[in-house]
Amino acid sequence: MQSIHVRLAHAAYEVIVGVGVFEKLEEHLRRAGLGGPFLIVSQPRIFRAVGKDLSKKFPIVLIPDGERAKTLTTVSRLLDRMVELKLTRQSTVIAVGGGVVGDVAGFAASIYMRGIAVVQVPTTLLAQVDSSIGGKTGVNHRVAKNLIGSFYQPRLVLSDPLVLQKLPDREYASGLYEALKYGIIRDATLFEDFERDVATFLKRDPEALERLVAKCAAIKAHVVMSDEKENDIRRVLNLGHTVGHGLEAAAKYQRIKHGEAVGYGMIAAARISTALEKLALADRERIEAAIRSIGRLPALSGVNSKFILDALQHDKKIRDGAVHFILPRKIGCVEITPGVPLNIVREVVKGILDEGKRVPGPG
Ligand SMILES: NC(=O)c1ccc[n+]([C@@H]2O[C@H](COP(=O)([O-])OP(=O)(O)OC[C@H]3O[C@@H](n4cnc5c(N)ncnc54)[C@H](O)[C@@H]3O)[C@@H](O)[C@H]2O)c1
Ligand SMILES: [Zn+2]
């Protein structure tokens, strides 16, 4: 078991990562000084995979599955249930799920009675290495993703590699791309773990996963601590997300998973960086090989490059024909580059789309 301390201006909490910690949920709640009444918030699929035992101990509210459930309507229904269950200011909401449950339950907890305690129990790899830490909560608006929300820190994060065993393969791989991202951003040894041990990660070996999640969580925590409200430092976490978000939007958030889009986006960032002579070709090749070793990225047929470039524009990342990008300088080190010429981005994106069109399935 490993414990990472997050200390912020107005909050401090532990991220506990360990094989078997989920089974000891009550003990960890007690140790964190959290009293009842408790309410578990989860989704049907997750509840079937890991949550059945919980229903004997706690009241549970299930929200609908999928990104489509990340709406104000879901939050409003959840708040109704919280009122019916008479949650008080002393109550604690326990979010057992992936990023969707974490974001929805965290947001509801942040506004119920002006804020009650929330504990994150992430059940996807993406949520364990990323969304459960840092306090971003919220929902989508029909106009844009994550438009409505708040910064609201959890009181405890409990990550157990054992709960990842039944996660669908593509969801799991999606989290591995985000985990690899931390290696490229900050930690060459984490990157080398992927080069050496990807097969162990793919087998979901619990001990290897515990080490991996703890390393990623420590980096995320460190970045959040240096920059709680997302100014420049926290932006380095967006490596691969500029092109990635464009790809997701172009595929209408359906055929490409977020982590897969980030996989493609990190390939794009590495190629752009090499084109600008900021990243050695050998490092670019290592980055691409590590990304591709996680699995086959989905096909990109039907994805339009103009749409992606328009999405960058919509993101206000383009100014005077140049784009802001997080670019790798070497493995374990990135920089924010303000003036990437649009024609280089266009060429790289086109190259990736052309290659991606030739990929058979699963997308
Ligand atoms: N708050 C943040 O800082 C932050 C950061 C990154 C992403 N996000 C958000 O996270 C969301 C994506 O999260 P996600 O990738 O975890 O997706 P998700 O929450 O939709 O979960 C993916 C799927 O896996 C299922 N699932 C989850 N855990 C399972 C388990 N243990 N066994 C079997 N099935 C399981 C879920 O039911 C769902 O169908 C997006 O909405 C994104 O905006 C938030
Ligand atoms: Zn991401």
Short mmCIF file of N, CA and C and ligand atoms in Angstrom, two decimals, residues 126 130-131 174 178 181-182 237-241 245 248 258-259 262, ligand 2:
data_model
loop_
_atom_site.label_atom_id
_atom_site.label_comp_id
_atom_site.label_asym_id
_atom_site.label_seq_id
_atom_site.Cartn_x
_atom_site.Cartn_y
_atom_site.Cartn_z
N LEU A 126 -8.16 5.19 -15.87
CA LEU A 126 -8.10 6.63 -16.13
C LEU A 126 -8.45 7.43 -14.87
N ASP A 130 -5.85 9.83 -12.97
CA ASP A 130 -6.10 11.20 -13.38
C ASP A 130 -7.29 11.85 -12.67
N SER A 131 -8.52 11.45 -13.05
CA SER A 131 -9.66 12.29 -12.70
C SER A 131 -10.01 12.32 -11.21
N SER A 174 -7.19 2.60 -22.56
CA SER A 174 -7.37 4.04 -22.53
C SER A 174 -6.63 4.66 -21.32
N GLU A 178 -2.97 7.31 -20.77
CA GLU A 178 -2.85 8.45 -19.84
C GLU A 178 -1.71 8.21 -18.84
N LYS A 181 1.49 8.92 -20.47
CA LYS A 181 1.64 10.38 -20.60
C LYS A 181 2.50 10.96 -19.47
N TYR A 182 2.28 10.48 -18.24
CA TYR A 182 3.07 11.00 -17.12
C TYR A 182 4.55 10.71 -17.29
N LEU A 237 -0.18 18.75 -18.13
CA LEU A 237 -0.94 17.49 -18.11
C LEU A 237 -1.75 17.32 -19.40
N ASN A 238 -1.86 18.40 -20.17
CA ASN A 238 -2.64 18.31 -21.41
C ASN A 238 -1.83 17.82 -22.59
N LEU A 239 -0.66 17.27 -22.36
CA LEU A 239 0.09 16.69 -23.47
C LEU A 239 -0.82 15.72 -24.23
N GLY A 240 -0.85 15.86 -25.54
CA GLY A 240 -1.65 14.95 -26.37
C GLY A 240 -3.11 15.30 -26.44
N HIS A 241 -3.54 16.29 -25.63
CA HIS A 241 -4.97 16.58 -25.55
C HIS A 241 -5.45 17.61 -26.58
N HIS A 245 -8.43 16.07 -28.27
CA HIS A 245 -9.81 16.58 -28.16
C HIS A 245 -10.43 16.79 -29.53
N GLU A 248 -11.51 13.40 -30.80
CA GLU A 248 -12.73 12.95 -30.11
C GLU A 248 -13.95 13.66 -30.64
N HIS A 258 -11.40 8.45 -25.02
CA HIS A 258 -10.57 9.60 -24.67
C HIS A 258 -9.07 9.24 -24.65
N GLY A 259 -8.74 8.15 -23.95
CA GLY A 259 -7.33 7.77 -23.84
C GLY A 259 -6.71 7.42 -25.18
N VAL A 262 -5.90 10.53 -26.87
CA VAL A 262 -4.68 11.09 -26.28
C VAL A 262 -3.45 10.34 -26.83
ZN ZN B 2 -7.09 13.03 -20.49
#
